[in-house]
mmCIF file of C-alpha atoms and ligand atoms in Angstrom:
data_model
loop_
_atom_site.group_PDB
_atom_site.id
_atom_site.type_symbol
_atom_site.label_atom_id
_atom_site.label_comp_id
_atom_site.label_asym_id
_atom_site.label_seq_id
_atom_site.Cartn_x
_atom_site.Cartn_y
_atom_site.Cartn_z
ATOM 1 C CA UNK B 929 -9.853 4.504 8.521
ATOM 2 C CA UNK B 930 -7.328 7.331 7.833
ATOM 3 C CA UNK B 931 -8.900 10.176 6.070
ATOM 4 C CA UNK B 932 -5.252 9.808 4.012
ATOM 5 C CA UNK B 933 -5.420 6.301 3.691
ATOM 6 C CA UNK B 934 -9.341 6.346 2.253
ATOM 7 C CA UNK B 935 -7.637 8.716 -0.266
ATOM 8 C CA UNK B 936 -4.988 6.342 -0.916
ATOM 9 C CA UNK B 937 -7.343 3.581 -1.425
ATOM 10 C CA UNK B 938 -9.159 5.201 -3.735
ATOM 11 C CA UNK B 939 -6.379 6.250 -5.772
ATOM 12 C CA UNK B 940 -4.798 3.209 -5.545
ATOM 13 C CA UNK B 941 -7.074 0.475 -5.857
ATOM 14 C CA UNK B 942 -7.779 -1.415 -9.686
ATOM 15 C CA UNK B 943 -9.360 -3.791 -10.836
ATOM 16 C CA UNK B 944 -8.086 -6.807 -12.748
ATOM 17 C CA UNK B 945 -10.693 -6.107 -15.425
ATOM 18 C CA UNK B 946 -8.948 -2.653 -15.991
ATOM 19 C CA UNK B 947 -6.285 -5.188 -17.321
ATOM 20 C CA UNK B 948 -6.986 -8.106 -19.830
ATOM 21 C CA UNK B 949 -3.743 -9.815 -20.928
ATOM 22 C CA UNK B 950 -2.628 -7.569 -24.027
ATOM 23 C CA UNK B 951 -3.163 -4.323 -22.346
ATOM 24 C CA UNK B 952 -0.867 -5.559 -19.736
ATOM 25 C CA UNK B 953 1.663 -7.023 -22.766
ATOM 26 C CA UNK B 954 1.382 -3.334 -24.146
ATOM 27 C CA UNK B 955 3.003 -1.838 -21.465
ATOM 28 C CA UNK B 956 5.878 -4.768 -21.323
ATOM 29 C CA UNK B 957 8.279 -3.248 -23.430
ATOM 30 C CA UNK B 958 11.948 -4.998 -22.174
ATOM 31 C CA UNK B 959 10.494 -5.875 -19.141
ATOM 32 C CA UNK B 960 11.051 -9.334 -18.204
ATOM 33 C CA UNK B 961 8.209 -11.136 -15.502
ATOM 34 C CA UNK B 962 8.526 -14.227 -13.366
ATOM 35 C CA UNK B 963 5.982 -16.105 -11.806
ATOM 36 C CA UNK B 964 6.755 -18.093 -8.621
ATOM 37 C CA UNK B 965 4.373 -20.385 -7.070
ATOM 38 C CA UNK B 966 4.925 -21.312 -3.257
ATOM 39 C CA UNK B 967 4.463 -25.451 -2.911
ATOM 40 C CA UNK B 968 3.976 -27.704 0.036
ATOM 41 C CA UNK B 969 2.126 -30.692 -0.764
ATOM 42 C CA UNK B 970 -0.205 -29.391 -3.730
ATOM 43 C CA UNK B 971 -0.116 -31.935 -6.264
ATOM 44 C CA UNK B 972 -4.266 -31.173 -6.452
ATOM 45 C CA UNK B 973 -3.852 -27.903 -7.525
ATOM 46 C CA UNK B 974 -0.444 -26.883 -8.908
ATOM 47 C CA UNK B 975 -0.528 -28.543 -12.140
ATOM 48 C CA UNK B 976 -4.206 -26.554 -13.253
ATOM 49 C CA UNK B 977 -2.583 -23.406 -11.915
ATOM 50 C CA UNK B 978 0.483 -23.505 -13.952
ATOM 51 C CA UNK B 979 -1.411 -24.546 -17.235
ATOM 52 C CA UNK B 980 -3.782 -21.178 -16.850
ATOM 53 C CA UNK B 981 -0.817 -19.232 -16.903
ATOM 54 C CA UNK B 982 1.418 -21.088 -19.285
ATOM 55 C CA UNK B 983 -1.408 -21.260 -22.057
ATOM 56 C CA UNK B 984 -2.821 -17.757 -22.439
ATOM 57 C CA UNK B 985 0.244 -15.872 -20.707
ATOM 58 C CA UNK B 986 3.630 -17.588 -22.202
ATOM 59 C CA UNK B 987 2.070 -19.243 -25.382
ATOM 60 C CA UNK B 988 -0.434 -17.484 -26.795
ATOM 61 C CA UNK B 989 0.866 -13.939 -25.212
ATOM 62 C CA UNK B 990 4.481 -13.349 -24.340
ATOM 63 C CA UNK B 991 3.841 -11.872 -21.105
ATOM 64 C CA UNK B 992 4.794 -14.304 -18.445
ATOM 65 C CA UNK B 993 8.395 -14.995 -19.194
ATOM 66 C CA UNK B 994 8.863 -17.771 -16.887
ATOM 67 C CA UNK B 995 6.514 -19.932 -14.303
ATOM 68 C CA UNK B 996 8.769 -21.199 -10.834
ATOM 69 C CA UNK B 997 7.520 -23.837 -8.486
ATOM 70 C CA UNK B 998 9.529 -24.065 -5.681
ATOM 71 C CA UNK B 999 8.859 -27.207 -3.817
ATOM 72 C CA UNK B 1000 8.717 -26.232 -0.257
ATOM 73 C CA UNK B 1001 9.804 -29.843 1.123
ATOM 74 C CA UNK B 1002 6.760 -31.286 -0.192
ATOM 75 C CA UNK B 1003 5.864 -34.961 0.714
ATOM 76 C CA UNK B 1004 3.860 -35.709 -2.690
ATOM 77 C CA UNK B 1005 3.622 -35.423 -6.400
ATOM 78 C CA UNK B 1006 3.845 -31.763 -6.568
ATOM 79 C CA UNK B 1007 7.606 -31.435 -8.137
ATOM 80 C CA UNK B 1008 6.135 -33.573 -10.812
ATOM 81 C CA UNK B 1009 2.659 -32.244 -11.098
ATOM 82 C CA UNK B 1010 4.384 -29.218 -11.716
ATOM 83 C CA UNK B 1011 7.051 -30.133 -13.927
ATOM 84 C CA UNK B 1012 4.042 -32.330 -16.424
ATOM 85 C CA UNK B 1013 2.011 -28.899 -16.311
ATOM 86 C CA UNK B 1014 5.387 -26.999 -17.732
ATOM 87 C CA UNK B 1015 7.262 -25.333 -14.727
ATOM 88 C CA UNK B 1016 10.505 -24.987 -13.849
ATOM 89 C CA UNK B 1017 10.548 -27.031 -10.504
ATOM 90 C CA UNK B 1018 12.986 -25.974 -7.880
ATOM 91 C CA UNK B 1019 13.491 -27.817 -4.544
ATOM 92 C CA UNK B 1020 13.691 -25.031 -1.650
ATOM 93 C CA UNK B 1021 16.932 -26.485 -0.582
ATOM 94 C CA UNK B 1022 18.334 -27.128 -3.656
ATOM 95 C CA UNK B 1023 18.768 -23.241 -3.814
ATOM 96 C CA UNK B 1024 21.997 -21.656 -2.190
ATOM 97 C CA UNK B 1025 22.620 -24.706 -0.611
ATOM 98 C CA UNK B 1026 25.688 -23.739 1.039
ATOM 99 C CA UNK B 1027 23.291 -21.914 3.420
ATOM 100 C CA UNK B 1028 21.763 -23.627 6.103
ATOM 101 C CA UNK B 1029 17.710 -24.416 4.844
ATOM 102 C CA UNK B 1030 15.083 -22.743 6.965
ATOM 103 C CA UNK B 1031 11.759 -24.126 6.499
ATOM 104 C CA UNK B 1032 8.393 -22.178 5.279
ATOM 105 C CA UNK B 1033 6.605 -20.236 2.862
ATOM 106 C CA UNK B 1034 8.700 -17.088 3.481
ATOM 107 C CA UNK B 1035 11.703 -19.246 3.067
ATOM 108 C CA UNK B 1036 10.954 -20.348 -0.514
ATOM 109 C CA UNK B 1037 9.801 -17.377 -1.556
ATOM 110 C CA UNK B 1038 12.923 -15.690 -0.831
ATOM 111 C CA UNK B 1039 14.974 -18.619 -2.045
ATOM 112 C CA UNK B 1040 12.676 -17.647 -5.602
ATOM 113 C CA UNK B 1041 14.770 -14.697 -6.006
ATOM 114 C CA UNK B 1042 18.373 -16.546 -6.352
ATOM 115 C CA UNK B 1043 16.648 -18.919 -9.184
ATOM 116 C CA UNK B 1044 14.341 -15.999 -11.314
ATOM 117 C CA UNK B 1045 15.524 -13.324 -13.921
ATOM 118 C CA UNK B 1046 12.126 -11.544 -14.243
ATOM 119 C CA UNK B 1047 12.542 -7.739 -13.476
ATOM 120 C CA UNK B 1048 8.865 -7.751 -11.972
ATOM 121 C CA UNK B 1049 8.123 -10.901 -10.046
ATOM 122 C CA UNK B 1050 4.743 -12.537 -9.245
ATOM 123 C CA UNK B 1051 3.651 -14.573 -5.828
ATOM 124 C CA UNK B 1052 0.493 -16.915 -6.833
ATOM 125 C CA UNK B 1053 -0.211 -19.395 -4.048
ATOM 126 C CA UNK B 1054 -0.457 -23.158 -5.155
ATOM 127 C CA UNK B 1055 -3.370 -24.052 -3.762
ATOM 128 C CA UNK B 1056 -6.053 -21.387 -5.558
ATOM 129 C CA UNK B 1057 -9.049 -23.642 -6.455
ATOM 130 C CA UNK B 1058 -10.407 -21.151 -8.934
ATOM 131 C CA UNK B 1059 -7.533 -19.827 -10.426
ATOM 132 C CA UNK B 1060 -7.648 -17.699 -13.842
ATOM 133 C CA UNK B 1061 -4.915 -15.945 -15.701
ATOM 134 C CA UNK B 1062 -6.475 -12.339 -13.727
ATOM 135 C CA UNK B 1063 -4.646 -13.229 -11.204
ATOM 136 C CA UNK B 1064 -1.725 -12.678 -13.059
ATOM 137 C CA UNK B 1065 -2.427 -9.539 -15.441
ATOM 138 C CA UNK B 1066 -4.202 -8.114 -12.955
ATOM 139 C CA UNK B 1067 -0.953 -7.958 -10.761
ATOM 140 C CA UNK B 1068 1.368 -7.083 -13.407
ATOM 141 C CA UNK B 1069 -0.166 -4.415 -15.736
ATOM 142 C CA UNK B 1070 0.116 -1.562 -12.808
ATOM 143 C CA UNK B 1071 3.530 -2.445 -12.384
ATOM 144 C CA UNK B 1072 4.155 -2.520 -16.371
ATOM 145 C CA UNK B 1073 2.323 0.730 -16.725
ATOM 146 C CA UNK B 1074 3.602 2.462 -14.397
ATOM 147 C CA UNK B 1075 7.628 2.473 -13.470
ATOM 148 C CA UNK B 1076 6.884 3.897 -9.964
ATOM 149 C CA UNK B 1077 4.736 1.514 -8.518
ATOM 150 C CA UNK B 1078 7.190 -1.061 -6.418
ATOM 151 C CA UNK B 1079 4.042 -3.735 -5.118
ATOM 152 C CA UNK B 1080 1.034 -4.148 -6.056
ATOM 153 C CA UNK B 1081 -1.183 -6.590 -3.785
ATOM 154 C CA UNK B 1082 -4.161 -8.461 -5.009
ATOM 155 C CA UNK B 1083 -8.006 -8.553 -2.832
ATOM 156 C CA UNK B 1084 -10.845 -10.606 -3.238
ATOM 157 C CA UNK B 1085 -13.444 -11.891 -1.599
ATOM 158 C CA UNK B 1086 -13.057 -15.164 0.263
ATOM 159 C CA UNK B 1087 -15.346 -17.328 0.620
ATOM 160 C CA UNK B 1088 -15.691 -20.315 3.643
ATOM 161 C CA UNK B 1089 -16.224 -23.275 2.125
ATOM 162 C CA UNK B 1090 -17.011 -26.130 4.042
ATOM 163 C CA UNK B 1091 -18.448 -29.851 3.733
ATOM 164 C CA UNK B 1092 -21.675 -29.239 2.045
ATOM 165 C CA UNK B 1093 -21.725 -25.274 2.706
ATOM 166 C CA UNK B 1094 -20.342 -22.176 1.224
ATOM 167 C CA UNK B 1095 -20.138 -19.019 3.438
ATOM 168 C CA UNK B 1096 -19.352 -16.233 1.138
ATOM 169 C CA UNK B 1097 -17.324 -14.217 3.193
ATOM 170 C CA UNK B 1098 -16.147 -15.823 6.499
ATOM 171 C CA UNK B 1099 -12.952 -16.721 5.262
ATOM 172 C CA UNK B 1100 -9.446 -15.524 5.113
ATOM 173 C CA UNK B 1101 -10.136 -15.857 9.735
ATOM 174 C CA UNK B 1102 -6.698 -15.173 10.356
ATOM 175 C CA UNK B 1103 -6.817 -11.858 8.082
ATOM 176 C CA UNK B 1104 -10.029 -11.007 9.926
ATOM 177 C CA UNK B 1105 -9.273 -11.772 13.619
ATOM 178 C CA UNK B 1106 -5.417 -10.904 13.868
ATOM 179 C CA UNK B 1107 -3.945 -9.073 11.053
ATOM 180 C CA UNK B 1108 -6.563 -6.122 10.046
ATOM 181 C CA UNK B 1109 -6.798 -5.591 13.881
ATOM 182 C CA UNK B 1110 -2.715 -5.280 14.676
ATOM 183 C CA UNK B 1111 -2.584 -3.138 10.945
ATOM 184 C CA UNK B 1112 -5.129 -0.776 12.110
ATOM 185 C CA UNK B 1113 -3.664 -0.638 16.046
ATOM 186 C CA UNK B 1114 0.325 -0.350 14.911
ATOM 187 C CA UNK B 1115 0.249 0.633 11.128
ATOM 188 C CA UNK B 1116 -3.200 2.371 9.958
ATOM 189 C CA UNK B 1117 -1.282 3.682 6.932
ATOM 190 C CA UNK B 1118 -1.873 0.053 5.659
ATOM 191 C CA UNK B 1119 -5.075 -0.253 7.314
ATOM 192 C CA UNK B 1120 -6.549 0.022 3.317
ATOM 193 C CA UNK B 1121 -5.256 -3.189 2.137
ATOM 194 C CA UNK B 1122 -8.579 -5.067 2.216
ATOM 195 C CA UNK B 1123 -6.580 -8.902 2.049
ATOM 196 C CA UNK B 1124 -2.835 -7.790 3.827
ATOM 197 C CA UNK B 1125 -2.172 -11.781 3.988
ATOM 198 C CA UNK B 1126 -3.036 -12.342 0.036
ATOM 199 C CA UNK B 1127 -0.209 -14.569 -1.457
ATOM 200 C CA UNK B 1128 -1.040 -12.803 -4.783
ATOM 201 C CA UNK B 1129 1.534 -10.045 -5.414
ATOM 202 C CA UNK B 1130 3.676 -8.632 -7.900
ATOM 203 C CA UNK B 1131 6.762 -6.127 -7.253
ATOM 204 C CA UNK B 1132 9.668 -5.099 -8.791
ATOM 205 C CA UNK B 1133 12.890 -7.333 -8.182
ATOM 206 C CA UNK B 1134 14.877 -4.723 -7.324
ATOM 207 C CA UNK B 1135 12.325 -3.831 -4.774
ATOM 208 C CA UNK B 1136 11.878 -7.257 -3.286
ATOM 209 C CA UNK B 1137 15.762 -7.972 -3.219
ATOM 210 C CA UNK B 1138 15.828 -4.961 -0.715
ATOM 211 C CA UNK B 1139 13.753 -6.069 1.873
ATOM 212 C CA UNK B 1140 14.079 -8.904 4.384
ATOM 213 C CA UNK B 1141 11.924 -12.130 4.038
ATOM 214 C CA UNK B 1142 10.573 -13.728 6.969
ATOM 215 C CA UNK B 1143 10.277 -17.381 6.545
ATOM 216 C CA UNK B 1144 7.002 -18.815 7.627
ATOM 217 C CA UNK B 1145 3.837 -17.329 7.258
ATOM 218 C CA UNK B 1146 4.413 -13.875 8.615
ATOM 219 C CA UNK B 1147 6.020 -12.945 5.335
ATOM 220 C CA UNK B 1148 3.355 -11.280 4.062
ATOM 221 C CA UNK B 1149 2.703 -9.294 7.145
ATOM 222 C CA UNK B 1150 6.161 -8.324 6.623
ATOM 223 C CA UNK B 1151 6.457 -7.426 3.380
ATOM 224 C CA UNK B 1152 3.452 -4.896 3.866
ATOM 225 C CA UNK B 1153 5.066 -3.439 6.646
ATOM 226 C CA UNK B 1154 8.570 -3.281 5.308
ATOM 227 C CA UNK B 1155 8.130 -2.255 1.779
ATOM 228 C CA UNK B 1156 5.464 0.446 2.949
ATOM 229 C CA UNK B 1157 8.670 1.854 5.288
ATOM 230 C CA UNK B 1158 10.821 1.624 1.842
ATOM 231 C CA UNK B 1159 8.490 2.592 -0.676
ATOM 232 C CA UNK B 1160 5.677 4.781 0.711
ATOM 233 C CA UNK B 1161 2.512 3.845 0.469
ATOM 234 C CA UNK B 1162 1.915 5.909 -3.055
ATOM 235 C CA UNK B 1163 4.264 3.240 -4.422
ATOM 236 C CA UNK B 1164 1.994 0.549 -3.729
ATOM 237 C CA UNK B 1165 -1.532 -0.611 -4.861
ATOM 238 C CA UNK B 1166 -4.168 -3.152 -5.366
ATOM 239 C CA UNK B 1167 -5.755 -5.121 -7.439
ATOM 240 C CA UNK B 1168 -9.420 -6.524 -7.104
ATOM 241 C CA UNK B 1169 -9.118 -9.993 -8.486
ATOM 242 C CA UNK B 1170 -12.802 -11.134 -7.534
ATOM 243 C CA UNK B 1171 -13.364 -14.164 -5.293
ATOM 244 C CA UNK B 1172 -10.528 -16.788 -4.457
ATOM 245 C CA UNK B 1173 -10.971 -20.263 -2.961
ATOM 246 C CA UNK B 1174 -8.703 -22.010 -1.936
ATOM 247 C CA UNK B 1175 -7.879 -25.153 0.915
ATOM 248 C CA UNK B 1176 -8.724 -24.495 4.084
ATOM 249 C CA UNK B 1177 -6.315 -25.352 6.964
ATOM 250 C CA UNK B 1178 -7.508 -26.685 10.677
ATOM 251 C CA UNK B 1179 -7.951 -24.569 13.358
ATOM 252 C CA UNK B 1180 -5.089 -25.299 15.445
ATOM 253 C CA UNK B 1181 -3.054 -24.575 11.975
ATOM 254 C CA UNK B 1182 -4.099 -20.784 11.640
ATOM 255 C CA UNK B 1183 -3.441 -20.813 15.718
ATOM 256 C CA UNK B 1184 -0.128 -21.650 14.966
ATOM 257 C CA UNK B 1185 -0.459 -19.430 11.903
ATOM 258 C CA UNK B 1186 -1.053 -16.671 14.035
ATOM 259 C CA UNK B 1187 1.150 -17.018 16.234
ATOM 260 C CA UNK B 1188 3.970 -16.042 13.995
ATOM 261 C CA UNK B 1189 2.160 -13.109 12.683
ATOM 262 C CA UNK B 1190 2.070 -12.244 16.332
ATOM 263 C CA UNK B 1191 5.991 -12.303 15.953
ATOM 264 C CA UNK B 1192 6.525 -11.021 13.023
ATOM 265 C CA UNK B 1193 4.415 -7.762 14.275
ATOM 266 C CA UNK B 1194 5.885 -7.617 17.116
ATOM 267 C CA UNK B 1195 9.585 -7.834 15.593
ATOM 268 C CA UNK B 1196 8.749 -4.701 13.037
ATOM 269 C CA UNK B 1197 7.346 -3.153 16.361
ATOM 270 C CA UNK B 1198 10.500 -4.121 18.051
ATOM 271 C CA UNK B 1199 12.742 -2.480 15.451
ATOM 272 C CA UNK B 1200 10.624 0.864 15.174
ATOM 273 C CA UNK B 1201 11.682 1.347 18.606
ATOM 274 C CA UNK B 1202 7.639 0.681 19.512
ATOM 275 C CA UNK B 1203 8.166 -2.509 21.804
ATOM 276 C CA UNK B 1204 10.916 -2.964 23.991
ATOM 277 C CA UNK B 1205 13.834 -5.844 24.013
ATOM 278 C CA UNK B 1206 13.610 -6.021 27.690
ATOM 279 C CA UNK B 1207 10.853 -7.946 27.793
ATOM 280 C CA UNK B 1208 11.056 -10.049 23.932
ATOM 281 C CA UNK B 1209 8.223 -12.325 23.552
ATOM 282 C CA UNK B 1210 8.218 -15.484 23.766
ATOM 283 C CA UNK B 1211 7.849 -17.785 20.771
ATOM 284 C CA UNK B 1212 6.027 -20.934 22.189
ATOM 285 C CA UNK B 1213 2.929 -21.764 21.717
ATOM 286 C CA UNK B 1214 0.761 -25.161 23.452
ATOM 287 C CA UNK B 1215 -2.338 -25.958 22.314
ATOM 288 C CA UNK B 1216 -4.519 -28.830 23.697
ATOM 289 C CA UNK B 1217 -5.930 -32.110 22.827
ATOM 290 C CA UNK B 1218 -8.403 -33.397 25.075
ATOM 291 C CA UNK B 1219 -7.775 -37.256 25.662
ATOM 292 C CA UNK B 1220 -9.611 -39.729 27.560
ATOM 293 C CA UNK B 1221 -7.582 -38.693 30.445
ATOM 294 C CA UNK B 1222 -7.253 -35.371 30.260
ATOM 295 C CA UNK B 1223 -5.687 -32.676 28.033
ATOM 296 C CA UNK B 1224 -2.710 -33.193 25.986
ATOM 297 C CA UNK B 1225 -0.490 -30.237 26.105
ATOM 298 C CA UNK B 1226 1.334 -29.807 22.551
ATOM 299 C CA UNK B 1227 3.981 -27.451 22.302
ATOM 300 C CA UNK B 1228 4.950 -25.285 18.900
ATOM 301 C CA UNK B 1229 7.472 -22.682 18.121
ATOM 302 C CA UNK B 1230 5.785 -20.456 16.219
ATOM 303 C CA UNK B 1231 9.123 -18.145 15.948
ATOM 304 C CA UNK B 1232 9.909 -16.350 12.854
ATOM 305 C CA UNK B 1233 13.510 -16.728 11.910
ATOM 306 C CA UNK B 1234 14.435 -14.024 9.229
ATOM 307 C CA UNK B 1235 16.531 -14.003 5.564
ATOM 308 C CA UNK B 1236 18.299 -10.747 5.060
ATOM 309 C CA UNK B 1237 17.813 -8.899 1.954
ATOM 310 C CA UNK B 1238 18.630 -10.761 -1.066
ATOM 311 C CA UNK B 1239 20.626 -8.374 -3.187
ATOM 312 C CA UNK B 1240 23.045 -8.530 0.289
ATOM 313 C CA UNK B 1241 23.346 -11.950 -0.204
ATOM 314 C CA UNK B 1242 24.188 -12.029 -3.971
ATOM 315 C CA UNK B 1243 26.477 -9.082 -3.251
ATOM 316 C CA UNK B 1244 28.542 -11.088 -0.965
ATOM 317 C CA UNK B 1245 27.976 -14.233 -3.494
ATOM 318 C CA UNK B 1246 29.523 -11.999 -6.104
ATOM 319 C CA UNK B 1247 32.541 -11.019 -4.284
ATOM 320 C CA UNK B 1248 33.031 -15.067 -3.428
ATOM 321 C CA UNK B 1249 32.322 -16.148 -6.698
ATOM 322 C CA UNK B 1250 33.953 -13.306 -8.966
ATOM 323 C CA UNK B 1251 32.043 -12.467 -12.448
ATOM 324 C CA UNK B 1252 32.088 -15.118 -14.981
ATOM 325 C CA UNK B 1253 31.535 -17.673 -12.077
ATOM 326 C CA UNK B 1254 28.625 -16.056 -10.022
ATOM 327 C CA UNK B 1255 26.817 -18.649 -8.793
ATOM 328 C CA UNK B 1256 23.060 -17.396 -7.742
HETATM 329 O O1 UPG K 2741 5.975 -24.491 4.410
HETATM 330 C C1 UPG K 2741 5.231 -24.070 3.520
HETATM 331 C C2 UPG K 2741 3.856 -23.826 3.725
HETATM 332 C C3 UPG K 2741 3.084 -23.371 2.667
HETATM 333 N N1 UPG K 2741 3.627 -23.176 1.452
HETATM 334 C C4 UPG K 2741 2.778 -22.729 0.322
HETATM 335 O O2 UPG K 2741 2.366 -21.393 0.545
HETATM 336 C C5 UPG K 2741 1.100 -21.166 -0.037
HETATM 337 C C6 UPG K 2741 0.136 -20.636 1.008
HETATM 338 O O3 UPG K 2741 0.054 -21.552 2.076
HETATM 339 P P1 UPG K 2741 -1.308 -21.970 2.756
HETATM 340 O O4 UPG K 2741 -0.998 -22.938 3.807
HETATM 341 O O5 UPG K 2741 -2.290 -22.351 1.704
HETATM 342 O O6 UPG K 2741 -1.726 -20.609 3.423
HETATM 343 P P2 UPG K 2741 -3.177 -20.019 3.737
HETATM 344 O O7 UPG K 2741 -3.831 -20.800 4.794
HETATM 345 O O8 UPG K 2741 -3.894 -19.847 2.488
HETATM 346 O O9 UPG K 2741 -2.689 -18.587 4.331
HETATM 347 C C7 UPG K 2741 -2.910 -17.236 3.933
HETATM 348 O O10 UPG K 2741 -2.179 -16.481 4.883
HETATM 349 C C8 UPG K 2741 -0.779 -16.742 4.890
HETATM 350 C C9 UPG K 2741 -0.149 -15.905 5.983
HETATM 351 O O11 UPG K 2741 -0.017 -14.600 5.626
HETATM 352 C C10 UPG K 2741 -0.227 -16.440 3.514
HETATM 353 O O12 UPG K 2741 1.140 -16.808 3.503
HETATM 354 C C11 UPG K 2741 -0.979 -17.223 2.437
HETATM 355 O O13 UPG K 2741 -0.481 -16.861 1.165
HETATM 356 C C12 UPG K 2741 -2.441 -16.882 2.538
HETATM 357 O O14 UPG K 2741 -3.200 -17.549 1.564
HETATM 358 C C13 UPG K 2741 0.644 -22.504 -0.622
HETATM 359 O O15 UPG K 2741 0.933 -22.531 -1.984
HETATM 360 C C14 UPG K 2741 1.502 -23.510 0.135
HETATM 361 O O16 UPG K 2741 1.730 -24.697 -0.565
HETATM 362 C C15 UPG K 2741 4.981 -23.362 1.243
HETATM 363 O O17 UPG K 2741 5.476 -23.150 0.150
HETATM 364 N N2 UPG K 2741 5.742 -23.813 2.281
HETATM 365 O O1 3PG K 2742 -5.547 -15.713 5.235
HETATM 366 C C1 3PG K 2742 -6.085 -16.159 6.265
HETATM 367 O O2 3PG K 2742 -6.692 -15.440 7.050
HETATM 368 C C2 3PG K 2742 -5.902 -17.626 6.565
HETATM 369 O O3 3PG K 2742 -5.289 -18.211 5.470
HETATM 370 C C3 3PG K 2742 -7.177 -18.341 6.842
HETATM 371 O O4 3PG K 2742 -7.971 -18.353 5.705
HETATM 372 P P1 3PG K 2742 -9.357 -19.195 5.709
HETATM 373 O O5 3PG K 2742 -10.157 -18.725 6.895
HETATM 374 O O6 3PG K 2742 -9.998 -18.808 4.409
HETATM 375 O O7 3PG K 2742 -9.013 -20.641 5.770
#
């Protein structure tokens, strides 16, 4: 690593026990915070996630202003899981629906924006199997405390849990065997961030609004990249939130998975002048099934369409829709 970046980390790098819930509400003052959990088919997990913040964080401490599910085209009970538990349920397409819908993660967290108030707004993923309310004041109190930190980006240990075993820390495969190796090759400023793909992180709205959102999975990859170019990496930190389980897709699901990071790295790449448009990559991706007669070829586009910054959309919105009839 970096001798600069070591520093960085060292100066940058918390711990959510430096932060139980009313040292973070100390530092609130008129500061407003969102949370916004990312949902695709979570009705197992959603409801128990939005309880442990809505009890200790919104009812018995004022610090979480307001909890957002956006229901990423989900095909079960997670709107109403959600709802029951005490969210505010949003459907992804529901939001600026004049706009054609993309699809993915990326896409509904950057359709969050148009729907939330908070000044600082939190990313929790929906599918955290030992969630706590850390994960939450651990993200926020930097940001509270401190009005020049834009991001801060929660790290843990991840465990691999499979039928009947538990491998401490083989998770998080996509982290270890594509991300941290294209951070440290293209970007070893960022090469510090010990989980870059976390979907635990807190920034400033005004912050988020001015930075693209890729819409599947590479937005995280993004974000890092992007709001390190905006911010500087002194303006960004992280927070040790201890160990985090969660689902576990398939193989051939972090392939795909990867795939778009590919992209997305390659697009950030692309536009620092550091890979060339004569040769753009391309964005398919087959994977095989071996059948009884042979192997099935199955073809994927693992291309990662892109939202522009938000606060350029509700600038144009506002000009449409003059005030007194803004629509977000
Ligand atoms: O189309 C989708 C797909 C997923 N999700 C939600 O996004 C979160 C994370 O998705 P998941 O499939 O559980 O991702 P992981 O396999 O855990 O992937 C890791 O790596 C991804 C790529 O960086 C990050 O987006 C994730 O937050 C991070 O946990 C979950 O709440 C999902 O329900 C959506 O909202 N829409
Ligand atoms: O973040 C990652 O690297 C992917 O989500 C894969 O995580 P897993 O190996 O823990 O399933």
């Amino acid at each position: 690593m970096p001798t600069r970046t070591r520093q960085w980390m060292s100066r940058n790098t918390g711990s959510h026990l430096d932060w139980p819930a009313e040292r973070a509400l100390a530092h609130k003052g008129a500061e407003t915070v969102s949370v916004v959990l990312p949902a695709k088919d979570e009705q197992e997990t959603v409801g128990a996630i939005v309880e442990a913040i809505r009890k200790p964080l919104v009812e018995r401490l004022p610090l979480v202003d307001e909890i957002v599910v956006i229901d990423s085209r989900s095909g079960d009970g997670t709107a109403v899981t959600a709802r029951e538990a005490g969210a505010l349920v949003y459907h992804q397409d529901d939001i600026l629906p004049d706009l054609p819908g993309l699809w993915g993660k990326g896409e509904a967290l950057w359709k969050s924006l148009a729907v939330t108030t908070g000044d600082v707004v939190v990313f929790v993923d929906a599918d955290i199997r030992n969630f706590g309310p850390h994960f939450i004041t651990g993200l926020v109190g930097p940001l509270l405390a401190d009005p020049d930190m834009g991001y801060v980006k929660g790290c843990y240990s991840r465990p691999l849990l499979e039928e009947g075993s538990v491998a401490p820390a083989d998770g998080g495969r996509v982290t270890e065997l594509v991300a941290r190796p294209l951070l440290n090759m293209c970007w070893p400023h960022l090469s510090g961030f010990v989980q870059p793909l976390a979907g635990e992180y807190a920034g400033r709205r005004a912050v988020l609004e001015a930075v693209p959102f890729v819409c599947g999975y590479g937005v995280e990859f993004a974000l890092l990249v992007d709001l390190a170019d905006l911010l500087g990496v002194d303006r960004m930190a992280q927070t040790d939130l201890g160990v985090r389980e969660h689902s576990h897709q398939s193989t051939a699901a972090l392939g795909r998975m990867s795939g778009q990071i590919i992209n997305t790295a390659w697009s950030r790449l692309h536009r620092h002048g550091l890979a060339t448009a004569a040769r753009p990559p391309a964005t398919g991706l087959t994977q095989f099934v071996q059948t009884p007669v042979g192997y099935h070829a199955l073809d994927w586009d693992v291309d990662v369409p892109e939202r522009p910054p938000m606060r350029q959309v509700a600038h144009a919105r506002s000009a449409q829709f003059p005030p007194g009839r803004v629509q977000r």
